[in-house]
PDB file of C-alpha atoms in Angstrom:
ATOM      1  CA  UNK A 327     -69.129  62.903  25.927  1.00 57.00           C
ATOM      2  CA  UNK A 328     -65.375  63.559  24.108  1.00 64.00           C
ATOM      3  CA  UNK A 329     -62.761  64.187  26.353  1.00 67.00           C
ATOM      4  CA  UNK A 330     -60.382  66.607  24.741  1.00 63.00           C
ATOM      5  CA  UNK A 331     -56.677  65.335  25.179  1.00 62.00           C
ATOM      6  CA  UNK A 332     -54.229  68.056  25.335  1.00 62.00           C
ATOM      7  CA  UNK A 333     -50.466  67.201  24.492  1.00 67.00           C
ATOM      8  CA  UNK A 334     -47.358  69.496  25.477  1.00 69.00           C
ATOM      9  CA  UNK A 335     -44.895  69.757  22.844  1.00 69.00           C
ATOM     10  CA  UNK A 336     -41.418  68.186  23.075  1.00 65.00           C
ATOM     11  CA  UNK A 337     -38.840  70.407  24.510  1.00 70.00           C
ATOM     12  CA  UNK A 338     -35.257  69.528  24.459  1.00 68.00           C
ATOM     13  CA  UNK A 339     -33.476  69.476  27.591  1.00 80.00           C
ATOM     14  CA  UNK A 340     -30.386  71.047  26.746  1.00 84.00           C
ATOM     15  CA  UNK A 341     -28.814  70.656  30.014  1.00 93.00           C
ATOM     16  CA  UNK A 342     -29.511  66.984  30.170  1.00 92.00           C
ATOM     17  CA  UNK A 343     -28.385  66.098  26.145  1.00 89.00           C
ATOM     18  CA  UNK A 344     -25.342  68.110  27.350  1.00 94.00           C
ATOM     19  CA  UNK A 345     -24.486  66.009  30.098  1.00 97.00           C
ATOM     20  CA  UNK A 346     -24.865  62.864  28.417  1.00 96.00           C
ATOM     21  CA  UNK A 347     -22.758  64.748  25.693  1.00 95.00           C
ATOM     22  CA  UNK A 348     -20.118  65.756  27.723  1.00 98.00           C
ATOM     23  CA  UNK A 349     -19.573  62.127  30.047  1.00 97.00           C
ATOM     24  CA  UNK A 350     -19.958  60.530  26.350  1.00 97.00           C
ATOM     25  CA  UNK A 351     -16.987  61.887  25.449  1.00 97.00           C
ATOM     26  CA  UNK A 352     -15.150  61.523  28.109  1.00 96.00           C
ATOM     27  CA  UNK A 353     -16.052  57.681  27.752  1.00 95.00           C
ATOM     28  CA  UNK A 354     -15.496  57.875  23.843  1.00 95.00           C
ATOM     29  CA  UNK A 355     -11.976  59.097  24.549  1.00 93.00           C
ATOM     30  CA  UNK A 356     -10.832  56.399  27.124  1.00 91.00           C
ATOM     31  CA  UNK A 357     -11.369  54.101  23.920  1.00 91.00           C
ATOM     32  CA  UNK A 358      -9.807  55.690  21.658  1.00 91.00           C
ATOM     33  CA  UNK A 359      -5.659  56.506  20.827  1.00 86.00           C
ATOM     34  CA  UNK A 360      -4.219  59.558  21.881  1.00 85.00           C
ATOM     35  CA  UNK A 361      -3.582  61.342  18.661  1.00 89.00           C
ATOM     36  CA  UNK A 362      -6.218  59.306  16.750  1.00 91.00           C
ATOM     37  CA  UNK A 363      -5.630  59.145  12.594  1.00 94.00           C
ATOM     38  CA  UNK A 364      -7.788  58.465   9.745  1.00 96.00           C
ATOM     39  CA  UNK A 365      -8.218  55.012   9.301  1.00 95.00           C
ATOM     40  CA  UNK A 366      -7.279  53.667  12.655  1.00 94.00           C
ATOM     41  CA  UNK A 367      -9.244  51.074  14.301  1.00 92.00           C
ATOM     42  CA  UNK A 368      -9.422  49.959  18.150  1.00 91.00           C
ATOM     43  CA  UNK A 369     -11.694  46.552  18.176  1.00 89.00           C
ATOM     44  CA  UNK A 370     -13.008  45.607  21.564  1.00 88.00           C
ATOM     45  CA  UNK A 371     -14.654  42.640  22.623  1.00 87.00           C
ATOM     46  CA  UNK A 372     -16.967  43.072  25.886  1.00 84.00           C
ATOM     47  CA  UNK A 373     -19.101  39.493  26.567  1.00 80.00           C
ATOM     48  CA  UNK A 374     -18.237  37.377  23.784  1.00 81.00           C
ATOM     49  CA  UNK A 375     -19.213  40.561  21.092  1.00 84.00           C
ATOM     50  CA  UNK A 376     -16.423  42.327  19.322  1.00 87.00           C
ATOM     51  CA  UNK A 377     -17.161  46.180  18.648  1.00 88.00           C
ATOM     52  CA  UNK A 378     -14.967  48.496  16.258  1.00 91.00           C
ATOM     53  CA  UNK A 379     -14.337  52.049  16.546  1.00 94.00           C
ATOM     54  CA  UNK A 380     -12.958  53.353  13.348  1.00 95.00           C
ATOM     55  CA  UNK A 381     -11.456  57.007  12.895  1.00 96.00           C
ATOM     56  CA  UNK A 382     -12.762  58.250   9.761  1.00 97.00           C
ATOM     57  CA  UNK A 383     -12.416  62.141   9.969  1.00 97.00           C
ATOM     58  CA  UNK A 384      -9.915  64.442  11.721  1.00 97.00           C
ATOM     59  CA  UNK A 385      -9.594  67.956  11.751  1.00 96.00           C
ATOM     60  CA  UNK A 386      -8.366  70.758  14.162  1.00 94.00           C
ATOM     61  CA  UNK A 387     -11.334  70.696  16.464  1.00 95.00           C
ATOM     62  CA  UNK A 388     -13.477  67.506  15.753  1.00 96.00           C
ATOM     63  CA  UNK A 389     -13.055  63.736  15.005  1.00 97.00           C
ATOM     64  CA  UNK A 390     -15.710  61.747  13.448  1.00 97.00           C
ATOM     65  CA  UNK A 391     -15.634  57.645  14.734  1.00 97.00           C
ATOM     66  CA  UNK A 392     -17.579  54.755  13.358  1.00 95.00           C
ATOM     67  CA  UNK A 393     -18.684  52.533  15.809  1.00 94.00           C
ATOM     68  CA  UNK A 394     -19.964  49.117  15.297  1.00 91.00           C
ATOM     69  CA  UNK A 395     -20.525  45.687  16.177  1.00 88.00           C
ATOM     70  CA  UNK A 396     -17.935  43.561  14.032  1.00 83.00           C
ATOM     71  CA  UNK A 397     -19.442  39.984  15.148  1.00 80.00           C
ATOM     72  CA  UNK A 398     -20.043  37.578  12.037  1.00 75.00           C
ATOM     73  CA  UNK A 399     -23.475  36.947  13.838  1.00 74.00           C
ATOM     74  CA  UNK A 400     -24.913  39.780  15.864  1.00 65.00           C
ATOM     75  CA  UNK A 401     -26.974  37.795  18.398  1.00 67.00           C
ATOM     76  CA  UNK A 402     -27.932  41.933  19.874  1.00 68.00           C
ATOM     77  CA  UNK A 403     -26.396  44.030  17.004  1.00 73.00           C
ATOM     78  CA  UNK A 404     -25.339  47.360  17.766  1.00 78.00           C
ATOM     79  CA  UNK A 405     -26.832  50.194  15.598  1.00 82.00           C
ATOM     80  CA  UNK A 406     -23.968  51.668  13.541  1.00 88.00           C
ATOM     81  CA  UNK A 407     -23.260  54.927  14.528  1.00 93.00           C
ATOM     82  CA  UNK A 408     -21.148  57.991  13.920  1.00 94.00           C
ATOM     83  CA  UNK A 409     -19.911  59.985  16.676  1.00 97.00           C
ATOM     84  CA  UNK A 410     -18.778  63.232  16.516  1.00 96.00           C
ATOM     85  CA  UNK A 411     -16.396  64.460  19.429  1.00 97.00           C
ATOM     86  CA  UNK A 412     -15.604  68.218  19.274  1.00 97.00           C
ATOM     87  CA  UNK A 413     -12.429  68.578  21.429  1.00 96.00           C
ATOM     88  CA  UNK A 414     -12.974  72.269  22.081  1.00 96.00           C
ATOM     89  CA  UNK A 415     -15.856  71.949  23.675  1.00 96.00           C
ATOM     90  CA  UNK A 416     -15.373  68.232  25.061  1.00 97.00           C
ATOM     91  CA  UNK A 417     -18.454  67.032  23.920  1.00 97.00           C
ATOM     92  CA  UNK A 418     -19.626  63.959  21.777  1.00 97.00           C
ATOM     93  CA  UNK A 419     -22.637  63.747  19.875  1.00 94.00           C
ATOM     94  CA  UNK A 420     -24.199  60.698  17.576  1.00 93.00           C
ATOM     95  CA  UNK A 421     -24.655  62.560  14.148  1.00 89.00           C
ATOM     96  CA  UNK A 422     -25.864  59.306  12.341  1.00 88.00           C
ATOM     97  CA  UNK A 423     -26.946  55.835  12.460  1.00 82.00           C
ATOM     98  CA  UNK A 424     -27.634  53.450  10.337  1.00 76.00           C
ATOM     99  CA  UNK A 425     -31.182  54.092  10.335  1.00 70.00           C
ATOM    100  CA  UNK A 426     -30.798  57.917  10.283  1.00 64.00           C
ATOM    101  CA  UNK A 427     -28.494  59.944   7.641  1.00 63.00           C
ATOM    102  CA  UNK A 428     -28.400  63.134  10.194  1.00 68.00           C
ATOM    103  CA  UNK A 429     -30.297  62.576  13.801  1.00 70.00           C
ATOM    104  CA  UNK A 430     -31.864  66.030  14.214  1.00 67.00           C
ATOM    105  CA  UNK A 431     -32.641  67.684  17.383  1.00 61.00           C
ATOM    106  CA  UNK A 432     -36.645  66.825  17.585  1.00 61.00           C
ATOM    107  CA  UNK A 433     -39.145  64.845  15.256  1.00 57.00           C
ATOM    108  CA  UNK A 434     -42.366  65.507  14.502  1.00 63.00           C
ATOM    109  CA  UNK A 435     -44.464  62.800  15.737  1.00 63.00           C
ATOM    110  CA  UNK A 436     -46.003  60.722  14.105  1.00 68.00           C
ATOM    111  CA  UNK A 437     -44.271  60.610  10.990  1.00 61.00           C
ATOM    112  CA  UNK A 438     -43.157  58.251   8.267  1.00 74.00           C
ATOM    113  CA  UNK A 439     -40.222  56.552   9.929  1.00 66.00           C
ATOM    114  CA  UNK A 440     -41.808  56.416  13.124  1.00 61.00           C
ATOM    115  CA  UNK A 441     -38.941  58.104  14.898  1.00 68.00           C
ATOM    116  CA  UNK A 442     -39.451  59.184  18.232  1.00 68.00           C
ATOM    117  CA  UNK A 443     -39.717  62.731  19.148  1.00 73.00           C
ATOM    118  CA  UNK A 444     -36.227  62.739  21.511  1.00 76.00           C
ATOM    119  CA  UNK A 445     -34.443  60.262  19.171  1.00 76.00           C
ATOM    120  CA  UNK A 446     -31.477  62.124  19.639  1.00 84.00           C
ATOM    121  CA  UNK A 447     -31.508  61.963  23.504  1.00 85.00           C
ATOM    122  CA  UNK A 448     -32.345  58.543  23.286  1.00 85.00           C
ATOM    123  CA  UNK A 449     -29.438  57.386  20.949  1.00 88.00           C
ATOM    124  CA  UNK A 450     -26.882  59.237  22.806  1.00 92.00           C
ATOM    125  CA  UNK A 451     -27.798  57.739  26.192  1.00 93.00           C
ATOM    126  CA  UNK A 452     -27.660  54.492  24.834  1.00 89.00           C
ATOM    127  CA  UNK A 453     -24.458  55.363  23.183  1.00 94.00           C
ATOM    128  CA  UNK A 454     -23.160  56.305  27.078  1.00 95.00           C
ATOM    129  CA  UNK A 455     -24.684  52.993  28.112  1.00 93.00           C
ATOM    130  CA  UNK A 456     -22.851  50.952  25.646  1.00 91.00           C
ATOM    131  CA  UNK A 457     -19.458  53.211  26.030  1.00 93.00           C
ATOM    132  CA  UNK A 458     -19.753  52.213  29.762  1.00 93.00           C
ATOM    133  CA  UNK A 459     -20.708  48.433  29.314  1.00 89.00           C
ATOM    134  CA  UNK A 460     -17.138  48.545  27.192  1.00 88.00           C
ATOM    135  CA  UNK A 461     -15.388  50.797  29.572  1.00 89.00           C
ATOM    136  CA  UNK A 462     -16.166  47.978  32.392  1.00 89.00           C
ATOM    137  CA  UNK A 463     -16.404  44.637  30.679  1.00 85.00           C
ATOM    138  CA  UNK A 464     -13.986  45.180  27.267  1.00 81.00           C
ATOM    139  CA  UNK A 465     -10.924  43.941  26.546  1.00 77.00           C
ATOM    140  CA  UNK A 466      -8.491  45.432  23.581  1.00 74.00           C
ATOM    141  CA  UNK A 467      -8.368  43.367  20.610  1.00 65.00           C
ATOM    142  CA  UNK A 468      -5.555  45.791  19.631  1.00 60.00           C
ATOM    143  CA  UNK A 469      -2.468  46.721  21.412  1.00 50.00           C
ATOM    144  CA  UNK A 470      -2.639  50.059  23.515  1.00 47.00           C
ATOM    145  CA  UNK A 471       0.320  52.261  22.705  1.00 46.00           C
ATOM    146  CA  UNK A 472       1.362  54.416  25.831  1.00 42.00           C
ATOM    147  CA  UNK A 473       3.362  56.975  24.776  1.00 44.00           C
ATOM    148  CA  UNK A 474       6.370  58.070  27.109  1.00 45.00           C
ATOM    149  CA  UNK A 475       5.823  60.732  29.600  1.00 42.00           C
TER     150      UNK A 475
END
């Protein structure tokens, strides 16, 4: 006899995703200048990989960074990303990778890129795991500028 399977449909948890949002940017921020400007790039290295973190877009309440893995030979390569931080709320979400042009909320699934249903969830807590790998094991390629007090 068939057994009928029954599957719930994917539900964002919005607390959760805002969490990891929130303790991302906090992270993301520890990383990055002060008064970050278009074009400016902090390179870490973290266990013999360098990573970059570019500034490519800054306006009143956001800044968009480019993160990647600037190694000649990725042994693990990083997924290109672009995080968005949005300083009035103090939040920072992955808005693309190089595999995705605009990470939505949810996926159907299956579908034709095979994405997962919580891709989103899933590249933003990676993107807090790898902010915190870099938080504990980088060291600035570039010099840190304090400013005065």
């Amino acid at each position: 006899m068939a057994e009928i399977i029954l599957h719930k449909p994917y539900h964002v948890d919005l607390k959760e995703l805002m969490r990891v949002y929130e303790t991302n940017y906090a992270k993301l921020n520890a990383l990055l200048p002060s008064q970050p400007a278009v074009g400016e790039v902090r390179c870490y290295q973290a266990a013999h990989m360098t990573y970059q973190l570019e500034v490519s877009e800054v306006t009143k309440y956001t800044t968009l960074v480019d993160i990647c893995q600037s190694d000649q030979i990725a042994v693990f390569p990083l997924p290109t990303m672009s995080v968005r931080l949005y300083h009035d709320a103090r939040v920072a979400e992955v808005s693309a990778t190089d595999q995705l042009a605009r990470v939505q909320a949810r996926y159907d699934y299956p579908n034709e890129s095979m994405v997962q249903k919580d891709e989103k969830a899933q590249i933003n807590r990676f993107l807090g795991d790898w902010l915190t790998f870099c938080l504990r094991h980088g060291i600035s390629r570039s010099p840190i500028n304090i400013s005065p007090q």
